[in-house]
Amino acid sequence: MTTLTPGIWKLDMSHTLIGFSVRHAGISKVRGSFNDADATLTVGDSIADSRVEAAVQVASFDSGDENRDAHVTGEDFFDAAQHPQMTFVSTGVEGTEEEFTLTGDLTIKGTTRPVTFDVEFGGATVDPFGATRAGFEATTKISRKDFGITWNAALEAGGVLVGDTVTITIDAAFVRSED
């Protein structure tokens, strides 16, 4: 595993997964992803001096079901027409280069809340085409209600259709920009 060198790194979306899971009907989970995002990782001389800025296109929501995707990107959930992007801007990094927490401001549907990701650095390497790449795995849990996403339906047997806790899992690949 090569260390992460200081500089500007850009997200390689073709080798990245921005995934989520949420409890459905109290008995299973719905999983899916967002398939369009941009992010810049600025690596400082130490991990604490690094930062991330990201924007995810809400319309790229994909749960594998077109009807559900249309509902979730509509007014009841994300309201992509009025809020086309979710954004994350980091405010702090703590830990080692291999494992750290990344804290920042997550904005969804016009509401900004602090969020902390647990991050594991997978390593860095030069690919056969000469590009320097780095990989990360990041996870967090959020309350969708904290971001104004409150739609739900009661179940006949009790409980609700959509859980409040959303698990976000990101497997990200970044490519170092030429200075």
PDB file of C-alpha atoms in Angstrom:
ATOM      1  CA  MET A   1       0.000   0.000   0.000  1.00  0.00           C
ATOM      2  CA  THR A   2       1.409   3.343  -1.041  1.00  0.00           C
ATOM      3  CA  THR A   3       0.811   6.408   1.092  1.00  0.00           C
ATOM      4  CA  LEU A   4      -1.453   9.214   0.005  1.00  0.00           C
ATOM      5  CA  THR A   5       0.564  12.077  -1.463  1.00  0.00           C
ATOM      6  CA  PRO A   6      -0.414  15.728  -0.961  1.00  0.00           C
ATOM      7  CA  GLY A   7      -2.265  17.373  -3.817  1.00  0.00           C
ATOM      8  CA  ILE A   8      -5.617  17.512  -5.569  1.00  0.00           C
ATOM      9  CA  TRP A   9      -7.491  14.282  -6.268  1.00  0.00           C
ATOM     10  CA  LYS A  10     -10.675  13.957  -8.375  1.00  0.00           C
ATOM     11  CA  LEU A  11     -13.396  11.355  -7.930  1.00  0.00           C
ATOM     12  CA  ASP A  12     -13.407   8.584 -10.536  1.00  0.00           C
ATOM     13  CA  MET A  13     -17.137   7.866 -10.664  1.00  0.00           C
ATOM     14  CA  SER A  14     -16.662   4.901 -13.007  1.00  0.00           C
ATOM     15  CA  HIS A  15     -14.897   3.098 -10.137  1.00  0.00           C
ATOM     16  CA  THR A  16     -17.012   4.478  -7.277  1.00  0.00           C
ATOM     17  CA  LEU A  17     -20.200   3.318  -5.581  1.00  0.00           C
ATOM     18  CA  ILE A  18     -22.302   5.686  -3.479  1.00  0.00           C
ATOM     19  CA  GLY A  19     -24.681   3.252  -1.846  1.00  0.00           C
ATOM     20  CA  PHE A  20     -27.477   3.359   0.681  1.00  0.00           C
ATOM     21  CA  SER A  21     -29.773   1.024   2.546  1.00  0.00           C
ATOM     22  CA  VAL A  22     -32.964   1.731   4.471  1.00  0.00           C
ATOM     23  CA  ARG A  23     -35.405  -0.511   6.298  1.00  0.00           C
ATOM     24  CA  HIS A  24     -38.514  -1.356   4.240  1.00  0.00           C
ATOM     25  CA  ALA A  25     -41.794  -2.461   5.839  1.00  0.00           C
ATOM     26  CA  GLY A  26     -39.855  -3.257   8.995  1.00  0.00           C
ATOM     27  CA  ILE A  27     -38.746  -6.625   7.606  1.00  0.00           C
ATOM     28  CA  SER A  28     -36.163  -6.046   4.877  1.00  0.00           C
ATOM     29  CA  LYS A  29     -33.904  -3.383   3.424  1.00  0.00           C
ATOM     30  CA  VAL A  30     -33.998  -1.496   0.163  1.00  0.00           C
ATOM     31  CA  ARG A  31     -30.553  -0.878  -1.290  1.00  0.00           C
ATOM     32  CA  GLY A  32     -29.429   1.300  -4.127  1.00  0.00           C
ATOM     33  CA  SER A  33     -27.005   3.933  -5.273  1.00  0.00           C
ATOM     34  CA  PHE A  34     -26.469   7.377  -6.683  1.00  0.00           C
ATOM     35  CA  ASN A  35     -24.689   7.085 -10.017  1.00  0.00           C
ATOM     36  CA  ASP A  36     -23.581  10.665 -10.741  1.00  0.00           C
ATOM     37  CA  ALA A  37     -21.307  12.657  -8.445  1.00  0.00           C
ATOM     38  CA  ASP A  38     -18.301  14.942  -8.451  1.00  0.00           C
ATOM     39  CA  ALA A  39     -15.823  15.247  -5.611  1.00  0.00           C
ATOM     40  CA  THR A  40     -12.476  16.830  -4.955  1.00  0.00           C
ATOM     41  CA  LEU A  41     -10.112  15.551  -2.290  1.00  0.00           C
ATOM     42  CA  THR A  42      -7.407  17.992  -1.262  1.00  0.00           C
ATOM     43  CA  VAL A  43      -4.679  16.156   0.628  1.00  0.00           C
ATOM     44  CA  GLY A  44      -2.488  18.266   2.895  1.00  0.00           C
ATOM     45  CA  ASP A  45       0.858  17.501   4.476  1.00  0.00           C
ATOM     46  CA  SER A  46      -0.987  15.498   7.138  1.00  0.00           C
ATOM     47  CA  ILE A  47      -4.356  13.755   7.124  1.00  0.00           C
ATOM     48  CA  ALA A  48      -5.686  16.460   9.476  1.00  0.00           C
ATOM     49  CA  ASP A  49      -4.888  19.089   6.827  1.00  0.00           C
ATOM     50  CA  SER A  50      -6.991  17.351   4.172  1.00  0.00           C
ATOM     51  CA  ARG A  51     -10.524  18.142   2.988  1.00  0.00           C
ATOM     52  CA  VAL A  52     -13.276  16.847   0.707  1.00  0.00           C
ATOM     53  CA  GLU A  53     -16.018  18.601  -1.241  1.00  0.00           C
ATOM     54  CA  ALA A  54     -18.643  16.522  -3.033  1.00  0.00           C
ATOM     55  CA  ALA A  55     -21.871  17.011  -4.972  1.00  0.00           C
ATOM     56  CA  VAL A  56     -24.232  14.141  -5.771  1.00  0.00           C
ATOM     57  CA  GLN A  57     -26.906  14.462  -8.458  1.00  0.00           C
ATOM     58  CA  VAL A  58     -30.199  13.446  -6.827  1.00  0.00           C
ATOM     59  CA  ALA A  59     -31.733  12.416 -10.170  1.00  0.00           C
ATOM     60  CA  SER A  60     -29.110   9.655 -10.416  1.00  0.00           C
ATOM     61  CA  PHE A  61     -30.885   7.737  -7.605  1.00  0.00           C
ATOM     62  CA  ASP A  62     -31.156   4.071  -8.596  1.00  0.00           C
ATOM     63  CA  SER A  63     -32.833   1.395  -6.486  1.00  0.00           C
ATOM     64  CA  GLY A  64     -33.462  -0.975  -9.366  1.00  0.00           C
ATOM     65  CA  ASP A  65     -37.160  -0.082  -9.560  1.00  0.00           C
ATOM     66  CA  GLU A  66     -38.197   2.752 -11.908  1.00  0.00           C
ATOM     67  CA  ASN A  67     -41.472   3.484 -10.097  1.00  0.00           C
ATOM     68  CA  ARG A  68     -39.774   3.705  -6.698  1.00  0.00           C
ATOM     69  CA  ASP A  69     -36.951   5.798  -8.162  1.00  0.00           C
ATOM     70  CA  ALA A  70     -39.476   8.280  -9.608  1.00  0.00           C
ATOM     71  CA  HIS A  71     -41.272   8.479  -6.251  1.00  0.00           C
ATOM     72  CA  VAL A  72     -38.071   8.945  -4.243  1.00  0.00           C
ATOM     73  CA  THR A  73     -36.685  11.655  -6.542  1.00  0.00           C
ATOM     74  CA  GLY A  74     -40.093  13.389  -6.504  1.00  0.00           C
ATOM     75  CA  GLU A  75     -41.616  15.830  -4.022  1.00  0.00           C
ATOM     76  CA  ASP A  76     -42.397  13.239  -1.311  1.00  0.00           C
ATOM     77  CA  PHE A  77     -38.713  12.494  -0.746  1.00  0.00           C
ATOM     78  CA  PHE A  78     -35.761  14.313  -2.374  1.00  0.00           C
ATOM     79  CA  ASP A  79     -37.675  16.748  -4.618  1.00  0.00           C
ATOM     80  CA  ALA A  80     -34.924  16.669  -7.244  1.00  0.00           C
ATOM     81  CA  ALA A  81     -36.641  19.376  -9.310  1.00  0.00           C
ATOM     82  CA  GLN A  82     -36.141  21.893  -6.483  1.00  0.00           C
ATOM     83  CA  HIS A  83     -33.033  20.348  -4.907  1.00  0.00           C
ATOM     84  CA  PRO A  84     -31.013  18.704  -7.700  1.00  0.00           C
ATOM     85  CA  GLN A  85     -27.883  18.110  -5.613  1.00  0.00           C
ATOM     86  CA  MET A  86     -26.828  16.784  -2.242  1.00  0.00           C
ATOM     87  CA  THR A  87     -23.522  18.237  -1.075  1.00  0.00           C
ATOM     88  CA  PHE A  88     -20.869  17.406   1.488  1.00  0.00           C
ATOM     89  CA  VAL A  89     -18.130  19.778   2.642  1.00  0.00           C
ATOM     90  CA  SER A  90     -15.699  18.412   5.195  1.00  0.00           C
ATOM     91  CA  THR A  91     -14.893  20.372   8.337  1.00  0.00           C
ATOM     92  CA  GLY A  92     -12.408  18.051  10.016  1.00  0.00           C
ATOM     93  CA  VAL A  93     -10.379  14.862   9.812  1.00  0.00           C
ATOM     94  CA  GLU A  94      -9.113  12.878  12.807  1.00  0.00           C
ATOM     95  CA  GLY A  95      -7.147   9.663  12.977  1.00  0.00           C
ATOM     96  CA  THR A  96      -4.408   8.019  10.995  1.00  0.00           C
ATOM     97  CA  GLU A  97      -3.974   7.802   7.247  1.00  0.00           C
ATOM     98  CA  GLU A  98      -5.228   4.205   7.308  1.00  0.00           C
ATOM     99  CA  GLU A  99      -8.386   4.790   9.400  1.00  0.00           C
ATOM    100  CA  PHE A 100      -9.951   8.121  10.241  1.00  0.00           C
ATOM    101  CA  THR A 101     -13.175  10.004  10.811  1.00  0.00           C
ATOM    102  CA  LEU A 102     -14.258  12.601   8.294  1.00  0.00           C
ATOM    103  CA  THR A 103     -16.678  15.170   9.687  1.00  0.00           C
ATOM    104  CA  GLY A 104     -18.503  17.685   7.563  1.00  0.00           C
ATOM    105  CA  ASP A 105     -21.708  19.402   6.566  1.00  0.00           C
ATOM    106  CA  LEU A 106     -24.135  17.284   4.555  1.00  0.00           C
ATOM    107  CA  THR A 107     -26.870  19.186   2.731  1.00  0.00           C
ATOM    108  CA  ILE A 108     -29.934  17.311   1.521  1.00  0.00           C
ATOM    109  CA  LYS A 109     -33.126  18.976   0.319  1.00  0.00           C
ATOM    110  CA  GLY A 110     -31.922  22.387   1.502  1.00  0.00           C
ATOM    111  CA  THR A 111     -31.151  21.241   5.060  1.00  0.00           C
ATOM    112  CA  THR A 112     -27.577  21.088   6.335  1.00  0.00           C
ATOM    113  CA  ARG A 113     -26.528  18.864   9.228  1.00  0.00           C
ATOM    114  CA  PRO A 114     -23.138  17.719  10.560  1.00  0.00           C
ATOM    115  CA  VAL A 115     -22.259  14.127   9.668  1.00  0.00           C
ATOM    116  CA  THR A 116     -19.269  11.949  10.537  1.00  0.00           C
ATOM    117  CA  PHE A 117     -18.043   9.179   8.236  1.00  0.00           C
ATOM    118  CA  ASP A 118     -15.822   6.329   9.385  1.00  0.00           C
ATOM    119  CA  VAL A 119     -13.227   6.013   6.622  1.00  0.00           C
ATOM    120  CA  GLU A 120     -10.721   3.324   5.714  1.00  0.00           C
ATOM    121  CA  PHE A 121      -7.928   4.138   3.262  1.00  0.00           C
ATOM    122  CA  GLY A 122      -7.529   1.218   0.867  1.00  0.00           C
ATOM    123  CA  GLY A 123      -4.221   2.368  -0.538  1.00  0.00           C
ATOM    124  CA  ALA A 124      -2.782   4.184  -3.520  1.00  0.00           C
ATOM    125  CA  THR A 125      -1.138   2.889  -6.661  1.00  0.00           C
ATOM    126  CA  VAL A 126      -0.149   3.841 -10.173  1.00  0.00           C
ATOM    127  CA  ASP A 127      -2.338   2.074 -12.727  1.00  0.00           C
ATOM    128  CA  PRO A 128      -1.042   0.642 -16.049  1.00  0.00           C
ATOM    129  CA  PHE A 129      -1.985   3.914 -17.773  1.00  0.00           C
ATOM    130  CA  GLY A 130       0.157   6.063 -15.480  1.00  0.00           C
ATOM    131  CA  ALA A 131      -2.623   7.530 -13.323  1.00  0.00           C
ATOM    132  CA  THR A 132      -2.109   7.628  -9.560  1.00  0.00           C
ATOM    133  CA  ARG A 133      -5.221   6.236  -7.864  1.00  0.00           C
ATOM    134  CA  ALA A 134      -6.398   6.037  -4.259  1.00  0.00           C
ATOM    135  CA  GLY A 135      -9.278   4.098  -2.754  1.00  0.00           C
ATOM    136  CA  PHE A 136     -11.429   4.700   0.308  1.00  0.00           C
ATOM    137  CA  GLU A 137     -14.386   3.068   2.039  1.00  0.00           C
ATOM    138  CA  ALA A 138     -16.635   5.365   4.078  1.00  0.00           C
ATOM    139  CA  THR A 139     -19.769   4.659   6.096  1.00  0.00           C
ATOM    140  CA  THR A 140     -22.230   6.628   8.174  1.00  0.00           C
ATOM    141  CA  LYS A 141     -25.829   6.557   9.309  1.00  0.00           C
ATOM    142  CA  ILE A 142     -28.237   9.471   9.114  1.00  0.00           C
ATOM    143  CA  SER A 143     -31.841  10.158  10.023  1.00  0.00           C
ATOM    144  CA  ARG A 144     -33.714  11.037   6.843  1.00  0.00           C
ATOM    145  CA  LYS A 145     -36.174  13.060   8.958  1.00  0.00           C
ATOM    146  CA  ASP A 146     -33.291  15.324  10.035  1.00  0.00           C
ATOM    147  CA  PHE A 147     -33.111  16.413   6.393  1.00  0.00           C
ATOM    148  CA  GLY A 148     -36.840  17.014   5.937  1.00  0.00           C
ATOM    149  CA  ILE A 149     -37.517  13.688   4.219  1.00  0.00           C
ATOM    150  CA  THR A 150     -40.529  12.614   6.249  1.00  0.00           C
ATOM    151  CA  TRP A 151     -42.926  10.835   3.865  1.00  0.00           C
ATOM    152  CA  ASN A 152     -44.159   7.497   5.121  1.00  0.00           C
ATOM    153  CA  ALA A 153     -47.122   5.141   5.120  1.00  0.00           C
ATOM    154  CA  ALA A 154     -48.517   3.228   8.084  1.00  0.00           C
ATOM    155  CA  LEU A 155     -48.578  -0.556   7.901  1.00  0.00           C
ATOM    156  CA  GLU A 156     -51.720  -2.492   8.774  1.00  0.00           C
ATOM    157  CA  ALA A 157     -49.821  -4.633  11.287  1.00  0.00           C
ATOM    158  CA  GLY A 158     -48.165  -1.568  12.832  1.00  0.00           C
ATOM    159  CA  GLY A 159     -45.001   0.279  12.010  1.00  0.00           C
ATOM    160  CA  VAL A 160     -44.212   2.222   8.863  1.00  0.00           C
ATOM    161  CA  LEU A 161     -43.217   1.473   5.294  1.00  0.00           C
ATOM    162  CA  VAL A 162     -39.874   3.342   5.239  1.00  0.00           C
ATOM    163  CA  GLY A 163     -37.381   3.353   8.106  1.00  0.00           C
ATOM    164  CA  ASP A 164     -35.838   6.572   9.362  1.00  0.00           C
ATOM    165  CA  THR A 165     -32.207   5.426   9.579  1.00  0.00           C
ATOM    166  CA  VAL A 166     -30.338   5.433   6.274  1.00  0.00           C
ATOM    167  CA  THR A 167     -26.950   3.731   6.061  1.00  0.00           C
ATOM    168  CA  ILE A 168     -24.631   5.374   3.546  1.00  0.00           C
ATOM    169  CA  THR A 169     -21.706   3.335   2.218  1.00  0.00           C
ATOM    170  CA  ILE A 170     -19.213   4.836  -0.204  1.00  0.00           C
ATOM    171  CA  ASP A 171     -16.505   2.913  -2.045  1.00  0.00           C
ATOM    172  CA  ALA A 172     -14.606   5.755  -3.688  1.00  0.00           C
ATOM    173  CA  ALA A 173     -11.755   5.853  -6.162  1.00  0.00           C
ATOM    174  CA  PHE A 174      -9.844   9.092  -6.687  1.00  0.00           C
ATOM    175  CA  VAL A 175      -7.289   9.991  -9.349  1.00  0.00           C
ATOM    176  CA  ARG A 176      -4.518  12.445  -8.541  1.00  0.00           C
ATOM    177  CA  SER A 177      -4.641  15.571 -10.695  1.00  0.00           C
ATOM    178  CA  GLU A 178      -1.519  16.747 -12.439  1.00  0.00           C
ATOM    179  CA  ASP A 179      -0.049  19.781 -10.660  1.00  0.00           C
TER     180      ASP A 179
END
